[in-house]
Coordinates of C-alpha atoms in Angstrom, one line a residue:
Chain G
M14 CA -48.4 -44.4 -0.4
T15 CA -49.7 -48.1 -0.3
A16 CA -46.8 -50.6 0.2
P17 CA -46.2 -53.1 -2.9
P18 CA -48.5 -56.2 -2.4
L19 CA -46.8 -59.0 -1.2
D20 CA -46.2 -61.9 -3.8
T21 CA -44.3 -65.0 -3.0
R22 CA -43.9 -66.0 -6.5
S23 CA -40.5 -66.4 -7.6
S24 CA -38.8 -64.5 -10.8
V25 CA -40.7 -65.4 -14.2
R26 CA -39.2 -65.8 -17.5
A27 CA -41.8 -65.9 -20.7
H28 CA -41.4 -65.8 -24.0
A29 CA -44.2 -65.1 -26.2
A30 CA -44.6 -64.7 -30.3
I31 CA -47.0 -63.4 -32.8
R32 CA -46.2 -64.0 -36.4
T33 CA -48.6 -62.9 -39.2
E34 CA -48.2 -64.6 -42.9
R35 CA -50.3 -64.0 -45.6
G36 CA -53.6 -66.2 -46.2
P37 CA -55.5 -66.8 -49.2
G38 CA -56.9 -63.6 -50.9
G39 CA -53.5 -61.7 -49.6
R40 CA -55.6 -61.3 -46.3
T41 CA -53.5 -61.8 -42.9
R42 CA -53.4 -64.8 -40.8
L43 CA -52.1 -65.3 -37.6
E44 CA -49.4 -67.8 -38.1
T45 CA -48.3 -67.9 -34.8
L46 CA -50.2 -66.9 -31.3
R47 CA -47.8 -68.1 -28.6
S48 CA -48.8 -67.1 -25.1
D49 CA -46.3 -67.3 -22.1
P50 CA -48.0 -66.6 -19.1
P51 CA -47.5 -63.9 -17.9
L52 CA -47.8 -62.4 -21.2
T53 CA -50.9 -63.9 -22.1
L54 CA -52.4 -62.8 -25.9
R55 CA -55.6 -63.2 -27.2
Q56 CA -56.8 -62.9 -30.9
T57 CA -59.5 -60.1 -30.9
G58 CA -59.9 -59.6 -34.6
P59 CA -58.7 -60.7 -37.5
D60 CA -55.2 -59.1 -37.5
V61 CA -55.7 -57.5 -33.8
V62 CA -54.2 -59.1 -30.8
H63 CA -54.6 -57.9 -26.9
L64 CA -52.2 -58.9 -24.7
V65 CA -53.6 -59.8 -21.2
S66 CA -51.3 -59.9 -18.0
T67 CA -52.4 -62.6 -16.0
A68 CA -50.4 -62.1 -13.1
A69 CA -49.2 -58.9 -11.0
G70 CA -46.4 -57.0 -12.4
P71 CA -43.8 -57.0 -13.9
L72 CA -41.9 -57.6 -10.5
G73 CA -38.2 -57.4 -10.0
G74 CA -36.3 -60.3 -11.7
D75 CA -39.0 -61.0 -14.4
R76 CA -37.7 -61.3 -17.6
L77 CA -40.4 -61.1 -20.4
V78 CA -39.8 -61.3 -23.9
L79 CA -41.9 -60.3 -27.0
D80 CA -41.2 -61.4 -30.6
V81 CA -43.4 -59.9 -33.3
A82 CA -42.9 -60.4 -36.7
V83 CA -45.4 -59.0 -39.4
A84 CA -44.9 -61.0 -43.0
P85 CA -44.6 -58.5 -45.9
G86 CA -47.9 -57.1 -46.9
T87 CA -49.9 -58.3 -43.8
T88 CA -50.9 -55.8 -41.0
L89 CA -51.3 -56.5 -37.2
E90 CA -52.5 -54.1 -34.0
V91 CA -51.3 -55.1 -30.7
R92 CA -53.0 -53.6 -27.9
S93 CA -53.2 -54.5 -24.2
I94 CA -56.3 -54.6 -21.5
A95 CA -54.7 -52.4 -19.4
S96 CA -51.8 -50.4 -18.0
T97 CA -49.1 -52.2 -16.7
L98 CA -48.0 -51.8 -13.2
V99 CA -44.6 -52.0 -12.5
L100 CA -43.4 -53.4 -9.2
P101 CA -40.7 -54.1 -7.0
G102 CA -40.3 -57.7 -6.7
P103 CA -38.9 -60.2 -3.9
C104 CA -35.4 -59.9 -5.4
A105 CA -33.6 -56.9 -6.0
A106 CA -32.9 -57.5 -9.6
D107 CA -34.6 -55.4 -12.6
S108 CA -37.4 -56.3 -14.0
V109 CA -36.7 -56.8 -18.0
M110 CA -39.5 -56.4 -20.9
L111 CA -37.8 -56.9 -24.2
V112 CA -39.7 -56.2 -27.6
T113 CA -38.4 -57.4 -30.7
A114 CA -40.9 -56.3 -33.7
R115 CA -40.0 -56.9 -37.4
V116 CA -42.0 -55.5 -40.1
G117 CA -41.7 -56.7 -43.9
A118 CA -41.9 -55.0 -46.8
G119 CA -45.6 -53.4 -47.5
A120 CA -46.5 -54.5 -43.8
S121 CA -48.2 -52.4 -41.3
L122 CA -48.0 -52.5 -37.7
R123 CA -49.6 -50.6 -34.8
F124 CA -48.5 -51.3 -31.4
V125 CA -50.5 -49.2 -28.6
P126 CA -50.4 -50.9 -25.4
E127 CA -51.7 -48.7 -22.4
P128 CA -49.2 -47.1 -19.8
T129 CA -47.0 -48.2 -18.0
V130 CA -46.9 -47.0 -14.5
L131 CA -44.0 -47.0 -12.2
A132 CA -44.6 -48.2 -8.7
A133 CA -42.7 -46.8 -5.9
G134 CA -39.7 -49.1 -5.7
C135 CA -39.6 -50.6 -9.1
S136 CA -36.4 -51.3 -11.1
H137 CA -37.6 -51.8 -14.8
R138 CA -35.6 -51.8 -17.9
V139 CA -37.5 -51.9 -21.2
A140 CA -36.0 -52.7 -24.6
V141 CA -37.6 -52.3 -28.2
R142 CA -35.7 -53.2 -31.0
L143 CA -38.0 -52.3 -34.0
S144 CA -36.3 -53.4 -37.7
L145 CA -38.7 -52.0 -40.5
A146 CA -38.4 -52.8 -44.1
R147 CA -38.0 -49.3 -46.2
D148 CA -42.0 -49.0 -46.9
A149 CA -43.0 -50.4 -43.7
A150 CA -45.8 -48.5 -41.8
V151 CA -45.3 -48.6 -38.5
F152 CA -47.1 -46.5 -35.5
W153 CA -45.6 -47.3 -32.1
R154 CA -46.7 -45.8 -29.1
E155 CA -45.1 -45.5 -25.8
E156 CA -46.3 -44.1 -22.4
I157 CA -44.6 -44.1 -19.0
V158 CA -46.1 -42.7 -15.7
F159 CA -44.0 -41.7 -12.9
G160 CA -46.0 -43.6 -10.1
R161 CA -49.3 -44.1 -9.1
H162 CA -51.2 -40.9 -8.0
G163 CA -49.1 -38.9 -5.6
E164 CA -46.3 -41.6 -5.7
R165 CA -43.0 -41.0 -6.2
P166 CA -41.8 -43.3 -9.4
G167 CA -39.5 -46.6 -9.0
R168 CA -36.0 -46.3 -11.6
C169 CA -36.8 -47.2 -15.3
R170 CA -34.7 -47.2 -18.2
S171 CA -36.6 -47.8 -21.5
R172 CA -34.5 -48.1 -24.6
F173 CA -35.8 -47.8 -28.2
D174 CA -33.9 -48.9 -31.2
A175 CA -35.4 -48.3 -34.7
V176 CA -33.5 -49.4 -37.8
V177 CA -34.7 -49.3 -41.5
D178 CA -33.5 -51.4 -43.8
G179 CA -30.4 -51.4 -41.6
T180 CA -30.0 -47.4 -41.0
P181 CA -30.6 -46.3 -37.8
L182 CA -34.2 -44.5 -37.6
L183 CA -34.6 -43.5 -34.3
R184 CA -32.3 -44.7 -30.9
Q185 CA -33.5 -43.0 -27.6
E186 CA -33.4 -43.7 -23.8
L187 CA -36.0 -42.7 -21.3
V188 CA -34.8 -42.9 -18.1
V189 CA -36.9 -42.0 -15.0
G190 CA -35.8 -42.2 -11.1
E191 CA -32.5 -41.1 -11.4
P192 CA -31.9 -37.8 -9.5
A193 CA -30.2 -36.1 -12.7
M194 CA -33.3 -36.2 -14.3
D195 CA -36.1 -36.0 -11.8
G196 CA -37.2 -32.1 -11.9
S197 CA -34.5 -30.9 -14.2
P198 CA -36.0 -28.0 -16.8
A199 CA -34.0 -29.9 -19.5
V200 CA -35.5 -33.3 -19.2
Y201 CA -39.2 -33.8 -17.9
G202 CA -39.2 -30.5 -16.2
T203 CA -42.6 -30.9 -13.8
A204 CA -44.0 -33.3 -16.0
R205 CA -45.7 -36.8 -14.3
C206 CA -45.6 -38.6 -17.6
V207 CA -43.9 -39.1 -20.8
G208 CA -44.8 -40.9 -24.0
S209 CA -43.9 -40.8 -27.4
T210 CA -45.4 -42.3 -30.7
L211 CA -43.2 -43.2 -33.8
V212 CA -44.9 -43.1 -37.2
T213 CA -43.3 -44.2 -40.2
G214 CA -44.6 -45.2 -43.4
Y215 CA -46.5 -43.6 -46.5
G216 CA -49.3 -41.9 -45.7
A217 CA -47.6 -40.7 -42.5
F218 CA -46.8 -37.1 -43.8
P219 CA -49.4 -35.1 -45.8
A220 CA -51.2 -33.2 -42.8
M221 CA -47.9 -32.0 -41.6
H222 CA -47.0 -30.6 -45.1
N223 CA -49.5 -28.3 -45.2
H224 CA -47.7 -26.8 -41.4
G225 CA -44.5 -26.6 -42.9
D226 CA -42.5 -23.6 -43.2
G227 CA -41.1 -23.7 -46.6
P228 CA -38.6 -25.4 -48.3
P229 CA -36.0 -28.0 -46.1
R230 CA -33.6 -26.1 -44.6
G231 CA -30.0 -27.4 -43.8
E232 CA -31.0 -31.0 -44.3
H233 CA -30.5 -32.9 -47.1
A234 CA -33.3 -35.6 -47.4
Q235 CA -32.2 -38.9 -47.0
A236 CA -32.2 -41.3 -50.4
G237 CA -35.8 -42.7 -50.3
A238 CA -37.4 -40.3 -48.3
P239 CA -40.8 -39.2 -49.2
E240 CA -40.5 -36.4 -51.6
S241 CA -43.1 -34.6 -49.3
A242 CA -41.5 -35.2 -46.1
P243 CA -41.4 -31.8 -43.9
R244 CA -38.6 -30.7 -42.4
R245 CA -39.8 -28.6 -39.5
A246 CA -41.8 -29.6 -36.4
V247 CA -45.1 -29.1 -35.3
L248 CA -45.6 -27.5 -32.0
G249 CA -48.8 -27.9 -29.5
D250 CA -49.0 -27.4 -25.8
G251 CA -46.4 -29.8 -24.3
C252 CA -46.3 -31.9 -27.4
A253 CA -44.0 -31.9 -30.5
V254 CA -44.4 -33.7 -33.6
L255 CA -40.8 -34.0 -34.7
P256 CA -39.6 -35.3 -38.1
L257 CA -36.8 -37.4 -37.8
A258 CA -33.7 -37.5 -40.3
G259 CA -34.6 -40.6 -41.9
P260 CA -37.9 -42.0 -42.6
G261 CA -40.4 -41.1 -39.8
V262 CA -41.8 -38.7 -37.4
L263 CA -41.8 -38.9 -33.7
V264 CA -44.7 -37.5 -31.6
S265 CA -42.9 -36.6 -28.3
A266 CA -45.2 -35.6 -25.3
L267 CA -44.9 -34.5 -21.6
A268 CA -47.7 -34.0 -19.3
D269 CA -49.5 -33.7 -15.9
D270 CA -51.1 -36.8 -16.0
A271 CA -52.0 -40.2 -18.4
V272 CA -55.3 -38.4 -19.8
Q273 CA -53.3 -35.3 -20.5
L274 CA -50.5 -37.2 -22.0
R275 CA -53.0 -39.4 -24.6
E276 CA -54.6 -36.6 -25.5
R277 CA -51.4 -34.5 -26.5
L278 CA -50.1 -37.4 -28.4
Q279 CA -53.7 -38.0 -30.3
W280 CA -53.2 -34.5 -31.5
G281 CA -49.9 -35.2 -32.3
E282 CA -50.3 -38.2 -34.2
A283 CA -53.5 -36.9 -36.4
L284 CA -51.3 -34.5 -37.7
A285 CA -48.3 -37.2 -38.3
A286 CA -50.6 -40.0 -39.3
P287 CA -54.1 -38.7 -40.7
Chain J
M22 CA -1.7 -34.1 -25.1
D23 CA -3.5 -32.6 -22.0
A24 CA -2.7 -29.1 -23.3
A25 CA -4.4 -29.8 -27.0
L26 CA -7.3 -30.5 -24.9
L27 CA -7.6 -27.0 -23.1
L28 CA -7.2 -25.8 -26.1
L29 CA -10.4 -27.7 -28.2
A30 CA -12.4 -27.0 -25.0
D31 CA -11.6 -23.4 -24.5
S32 CA -14.7 -21.1 -25.3
R33 CA -12.3 -19.1 -27.0
L34 CA -11.6 -21.2 -29.4
P35 CA -13.0 -19.1 -32.7
A36 CA -15.8 -22.2 -34.0
G37 CA -19.0 -20.5 -33.2
G38 CA -20.1 -21.9 -30.1
H39 CA -20.8 -18.6 -28.0
A40 CA -23.5 -18.3 -30.3
H41 CA -25.8 -21.8 -29.1
S42 CA -27.1 -21.9 -25.2
G43 CA -28.6 -25.2 -25.4
G44 CA -31.9 -24.5 -24.8
V45 CA -31.6 -22.2 -22.0
E46 CA -32.5 -18.7 -23.8
E47 CA -35.9 -20.8 -24.3
A48 CA -36.0 -21.8 -20.7
V49 CA -35.3 -18.8 -19.5
R50 CA -37.8 -17.2 -21.7
V51 CA -40.5 -19.6 -20.5
G52 CA -39.9 -19.3 -16.9
A53 CA -38.5 -22.8 -17.0
V54 CA -35.1 -21.4 -15.7
T55 CA -35.2 -18.4 -13.4
G56 CA -31.8 -18.6 -11.1
P57 CA -29.0 -20.8 -10.1
D58 CA -30.9 -23.5 -8.5
D59 CA -33.4 -24.4 -11.7
L60 CA -30.2 -23.4 -13.6
A61 CA -27.9 -26.4 -11.8
R62 CA -31.0 -29.0 -12.3
F63 CA -31.1 -27.7 -15.9
L64 CA -27.4 -28.4 -16.2
R65 CA -27.4 -31.9 -14.3
G66 CA -30.1 -33.1 -16.5
R67 CA -28.5 -31.9 -19.6
L68 CA -25.1 -33.6 -19.1
A69 CA -27.2 -36.8 -17.8
T70 CA -28.9 -36.8 -21.5
A71 CA -27.5 -34.9 -24.4
G72 CA -24.1 -34.6 -22.3
L73 CA -23.6 -38.2 -21.9
V74 CA -24.7 -38.8 -25.9
A75 CA -22.5 -36.3 -27.4
A76 CA -19.5 -37.5 -25.2
A77 CA -20.1 -41.0 -26.4
L78 CA -20.3 -39.9 -30.0
A79 CA -17.2 -37.9 -29.6
A80 CA -15.4 -41.1 -28.1
A81 CA -16.1 -43.0 -31.2
A82 CA -15.4 -40.4 -33.8
C83 CA -11.9 -40.0 -31.9
E84 CA -11.4 -43.8 -31.8
L85 CA -12.2 -43.5 -35.5
G86 CA -10.0 -40.4 -36.1
S87 CA -7.4 -41.8 -34.6
S88 CA -7.7 -45.3 -36.0
V89 CA -7.4 -43.7 -39.5
I90 CA -4.4 -41.6 -38.4
D91 CA -2.8 -45.3 -36.9
A92 CA -3.1 -46.7 -40.5
A93 CA 0.1 -46.6 -40.6
A94 CA 0.9 -49.2 -38.0
P95 CA -0.6 -52.6 -39.0
A96 CA -0.1 -54.3 -35.2
R97 CA -3.2 -52.5 -34.1
R98 CA -6.6 -53.7 -34.9
R99 CA -8.4 -50.9 -35.8
P100 CA -12.4 -50.3 -35.3
A101 CA -12.3 -49.3 -39.3
D102 CA -11.4 -53.2 -39.5
L103 CA -14.1 -54.1 -37.1
A104 CA -16.3 -52.3 -38.6
S105 CA -15.6 -53.0 -42.3
E106 CA -15.8 -56.6 -41.1
S107 CA -19.2 -57.0 -39.4
T108 CA -20.8 -54.5 -41.8
G109 CA -19.5 -56.6 -44.6
G110 CA -22.0 -59.7 -44.1
G111 CA -25.2 -58.4 -45.8
P112 CA -25.3 -58.3 -49.4
E113 CA -26.9 -55.1 -49.0
R114 CA -24.3 -53.4 -47.5
T115 CA -21.3 -54.3 -49.2
G116 CA -20.4 -52.4 -52.2
G117 CA -20.6 -49.0 -51.1
P118 CA -17.9 -46.7 -50.7
P119 CA -14.6 -47.7 -48.6
E120 CA -13.9 -46.9 -45.1
P121 CA -13.4 -44.4 -43.9
I122 CA -15.8 -42.4 -45.7
A123 CA -18.6 -44.8 -45.3
L124 CA -17.5 -45.2 -41.8
W125 CA -17.7 -41.3 -41.2
R126 CA -21.5 -41.2 -42.8
R127 CA -22.6 -44.4 -40.6
L128 CA -21.3 -42.6 -37.3
D129 CA -23.0 -39.6 -38.3
A130 CA -26.4 -41.5 -39.0
E131 CA -26.1 -42.8 -35.4
A132 CA -26.0 -38.9 -34.2
D133 CA -29.0 -38.3 -36.5
A134 CA -31.0 -41.2 -34.9
R135 CA -30.1 -40.0 -31.3
T136 CA -31.5 -36.8 -32.2
S137 CA -35.1 -36.5 -33.2
S138 CA -35.1 -32.7 -32.6
P139 CA -34.8 -31.1 -36.5
A140 CA -33.8 -27.5 -34.7
Q141 CA -31.6 -29.5 -32.5
R142 CA -30.5 -31.8 -35.8
E143 CA -29.8 -28.2 -37.3
A144 CA -28.0 -26.6 -34.7
A145 CA -25.7 -29.4 -34.2
R146 CA -24.7 -29.6 -37.7
T147 CA -24.0 -25.7 -37.8
Q148 CA -21.8 -26.3 -34.8
G149 CA -19.9 -28.9 -35.8
R150 CA -19.5 -27.0 -39.6
L151 CA -17.6 -24.1 -38.0
L152 CA -15.8 -26.6 -35.8
V153 CA -14.0 -28.7 -38.6
R154 CA -14.0 -25.8 -40.7
T155 CA -11.9 -23.9 -37.5
A156 CA -10.1 -27.2 -36.5
R157 CA -8.6 -27.7 -40.5
R158 CA -6.7 -24.7 -40.2
I159 CA -5.8 -25.6 -36.3
W160 CA -4.6 -29.2 -36.3
P161 CA -4.6 -30.0 -40.6
S162 CA -5.2 -33.7 -40.3
P163 CA -6.3 -36.2 -43.2
V164 CA -9.1 -37.2 -40.6
L165 CA -11.0 -33.6 -40.6
E166 CA -10.6 -33.3 -44.6
T167 CA -12.2 -36.9 -44.7
L168 CA -15.1 -36.1 -42.3
A169 CA -15.8 -33.0 -44.2
G170 CA -15.8 -34.7 -47.7
A171 CA -17.8 -37.6 -45.8
V172 CA -20.8 -35.0 -44.7
P173 CA -20.3 -31.9 -46.6
E174 CA -23.4 -30.1 -45.2
G175 CA -21.7 -30.5 -41.7
A176 CA -21.2 -33.4 -39.2
H177 CA -22.8 -33.6 -36.0
H178 CA -20.8 -31.3 -33.6
P179 CA -20.0 -34.2 -31.3
I180 CA -18.8 -36.0 -34.3
A181 CA -16.6 -33.0 -35.6
L182 CA -15.3 -32.7 -31.9
G183 CA -14.1 -36.0 -31.7
A184 CA -12.4 -35.7 -34.9
A185 CA -10.4 -32.7 -34.1
A186 CA -9.4 -34.4 -31.2
A187 CA -8.1 -37.1 -32.8
A188 CA -6.5 -34.5 -35.1
A189 CA -5.1 -32.8 -32.4
G190 CA -3.6 -35.7 -30.8
C191 CA -6.2 -36.2 -27.8
D192 CA -7.4 -39.7 -26.8
P193 CA -11.0 -40.8 -26.9
G194 CA -11.5 -40.4 -23.5
Q195 CA -10.4 -36.8 -23.6
A196 CA -12.7 -36.3 -26.5
A197 CA -15.2 -37.6 -24.2
L198 CA -14.4 -35.0 -21.5
A199 CA -14.5 -32.0 -23.9
A200 CA -18.0 -32.8 -25.1
T201 CA -19.5 -33.3 -21.4
Y202 CA -17.5 -30.0 -20.9
S203 CA -18.8 -28.4 -23.3
S204 CA -22.5 -29.6 -23.1
V205 CA -22.7 -27.8 -20.0
T206 CA -20.3 -24.3 -20.1
G207 CA -21.7 -22.9 -23.0
P208 CA -25.6 -22.9 -21.7
A209 CA -24.2 -22.1 -18.0
T210 CA -22.5 -18.8 -19.5
A211 CA -25.3 -18.2 -21.6
A212 CA -27.7 -18.3 -18.7
V213 CA -25.0 -15.6 -16.9
R214 CA -25.9 -12.8 -19.6
L215 CA -29.7 -13.9 -20.2
L216 CA -30.1 -13.5 -16.1
G217 CA -27.7 -11.3 -15.1
L218 CA -26.6 -14.0 -12.6
D219 CA -23.6 -13.6 -10.8
P220 CA -20.8 -15.3 -12.8
V221 CA -19.0 -16.8 -9.9
T222 CA -22.1 -18.3 -8.5
V223 CA -22.6 -20.2 -11.7
H224 CA -18.7 -21.0 -11.9
R225 CA -19.4 -22.5 -8.4
L226 CA -22.3 -24.8 -10.2
L227 CA -20.0 -25.5 -12.8
A228 CA -17.5 -26.6 -10.4
D229 CA -19.8 -28.7 -8.2
L230 CA -20.9 -30.7 -11.4
A231 CA -17.0 -31.5 -12.4
P232 CA -17.0 -34.9 -10.6
S233 CA -20.4 -35.9 -12.7
L234 CA -18.4 -34.3 -15.8
D235 CA -15.7 -36.7 -15.4
E236 CA -17.9 -39.5 -14.4
T237 CA -20.1 -39.1 -17.3
A238 CA -17.4 -39.2 -19.8
R239 CA -15.8 -42.2 -18.3
A240 CA -19.0 -43.7 -18.9
A241 CA -19.3 -42.5 -22.3
H242 CA -15.7 -43.8 -23.1
T243 CA -16.3 -47.0 -21.8
A244 CA -19.4 -47.3 -23.9
A245 CA -17.9 -46.2 -27.1
R246 CA -15.1 -49.0 -26.9
P247 CA -15.1 -51.2 -29.6
E248 CA -13.9 -54.0 -27.8
R249 CA -17.1 -53.5 -25.3
G250 CA -19.8 -53.7 -27.6
A251 CA -18.2 -56.6 -29.9
A252 CA -16.9 -59.0 -26.8
D253 CA -19.2 -57.9 -23.7
P254 CA -22.7 -57.7 -24.8
E255 CA -24.3 -58.4 -21.5
S256 CA -23.0 -55.0 -20.7
R257 CA -24.9 -52.9 -23.5
W258 CA -27.4 -50.8 -22.5
T259 CA -30.3 -52.4 -23.7
P260 CA -31.0 -55.7 -21.5
H261 CA -29.8 -59.1 -22.8
P262 CA -32.9 -61.7 -22.1
D263 CA -30.6 -64.3 -22.1
G264 CA -28.7 -64.2 -19.0
E265 CA -27.1 -67.3 -18.8
G266 CA -25.6 -66.8 -22.4
T267 CA -27.9 -69.2 -24.3
A268 CA -28.3 -68.0 -27.6
D269 CA -31.7 -67.6 -29.1
P270 CA -32.0 -67.6 -32.8
D271 CA -35.3 -65.7 -31.9
L272 CA -33.5 -62.6 -30.7
A273 CA -30.6 -62.6 -33.2
D274 CA -31.7 -59.3 -35.4
P275 CA -29.5 -58.3 -38.2
G276 CA -30.0 -54.8 -37.5
F277 CA -28.5 -54.8 -34.1
A278 CA -25.8 -57.8 -34.1
G279 CA -22.9 -56.6 -36.3
D280 CA -22.0 -52.9 -35.6
A281 CA -22.9 -53.5 -31.8
W282 CA -20.7 -50.4 -30.2
W283 CA -22.3 -48.2 -32.2
A284 CA -25.8 -49.3 -32.2
A285 CA -25.6 -49.5 -28.4
L286 CA -23.8 -46.5 -27.8
P287 CA -26.2 -44.2 -25.0
A288 CA -29.1 -42.9 -26.0
A289 CA -31.0 -40.6 -23.2
A290 CA -33.2 -38.5 -24.5
A291 CA -34.5 -35.1 -23.1
P292 CA -37.9 -34.4 -24.2
A293 CA -37.8 -31.0 -22.5
L294 CA -34.8 -30.2 -24.6
D295 CA -36.5 -31.0 -28.1
L296 CA -39.7 -29.1 -26.8
L297 CA -37.5 -26.1 -26.0
A298 CA -35.2 -26.4 -29.0
E299 CA -38.3 -26.1 -31.0
N300 CA -40.2 -23.4 -29.3
H301 CA -36.7 -21.4 -29.5
L302 CA -36.9 -21.5 -33.3
K303 CA -40.4 -19.6 -33.4
A304 CA -39.7 -17.1 -30.6
G305 CA -39.3 -13.8 -31.9
T306 CA -36.2 -11.9 -30.5
R307 CA -33.3 -14.0 -29.7
L308 CA -29.8 -13.5 -28.5
F309 CA -28.9 -17.0 -29.4
V310 CA -29.1 -19.4 -32.3
S311 CA -30.4 -22.3 -30.5

């Protein structure tokens, strides 16, 4: 087990932003692309932005904020160059990463960064606040790796809130590094990674519908939910494709390593978003 | 109302709770729980996730139910008033059904958003429906009538539990405790039957968990207090980026600004429980419904 690298910089605050707008001919244009190191953004395609970390971390005490706004009718894909290694810092405070995203009517957002790796001793908090118009299409993947190879992870609370037209769609918090959670067969079992992908929007359901086991049971379809929305989960090895009560599907997976986690999520994503 | 709390939490309450194992049956089938040690870890993790969330929802439901019962006492500022103010700002939210029916539905939607597994939602609604049906006869109250009308297909069990607690005269802290208690005692009893464990050994596990039951219920109750979310945004579960309280308009989000305390209630997820619940539905011979 290696000690975290010494870093003498004081904690940082950064506030980066991406905003799209409809350009001529209805094409997506990046209206705002504001980097704020260590959150550095690079446009790598007409509507693709890569997040490039230009410093180690985040480290304890850092507060990083990324605001994403996808205007109605536009598309955006956000990726990252490499996985994020969360480290303890010179001060005892948590490192914090807050991502807010607003996705307008008819807009589409793919948020598919590389995994977050929790190094030993880190204390990290993540909050994602996703606010969607009803017919927005979203594909949002989150992967957490419990420490580098052979390492016990630090602590992490990762809270995800998605709201569709003001109605809550998904609220979930993954807590890692707490004695009650670690090794519990009810929470992560023997897994070393956890991940999920939220998929919303039309076109998100057809492949799953073929797997449906008959008519809806118990639950009544919410107003505006697609008629074909399946109500039954589809199961794979260490992975479940879960139709939510609202208009969306959550792919949820546990795995032994990051490669297996990605494979499992992609299996489920292919069913949820063909 | 301590005695009422005991009656409400008693496994002999004829509300069908004994038919559910809370994931233990599937965990036993796949070999994830084989004896008392596994079971202890299972119960601790279940308490910290599903138990915490259920307790917060039950406390919020009890708070809402009690506010309806106390409607005759105008001096007290009720959560219902706060909620109708906070949700009344947006034009798309006005004109709906008046409180408290809209509030019960909204709280039930918060439970839905915290339950991504359809199998778990179905189990929660089945148990909630049976509990409301039973509690209406034991503790007749307009709260339970309203809830039954607001969510006819059956409210999520923690919502039903909180409403029943209010009807029985319990306070939100007691409702939270009943929820943490039932989040582990049902699965523990199921494990005794499924694995043929010594019931005394398993009750010893529960006794060891008792301080955590109290602590989790307290945390849940604190999170569910209306004044907390409204007046103390720094202490919400979600980190607040502006530590010094400098308001940043970029971060103001209409989906999170108003009904702060329900939106910010704990949402601890248990991916393994979700997988177990869904696998259990597909399993062949089953002793328990969930």
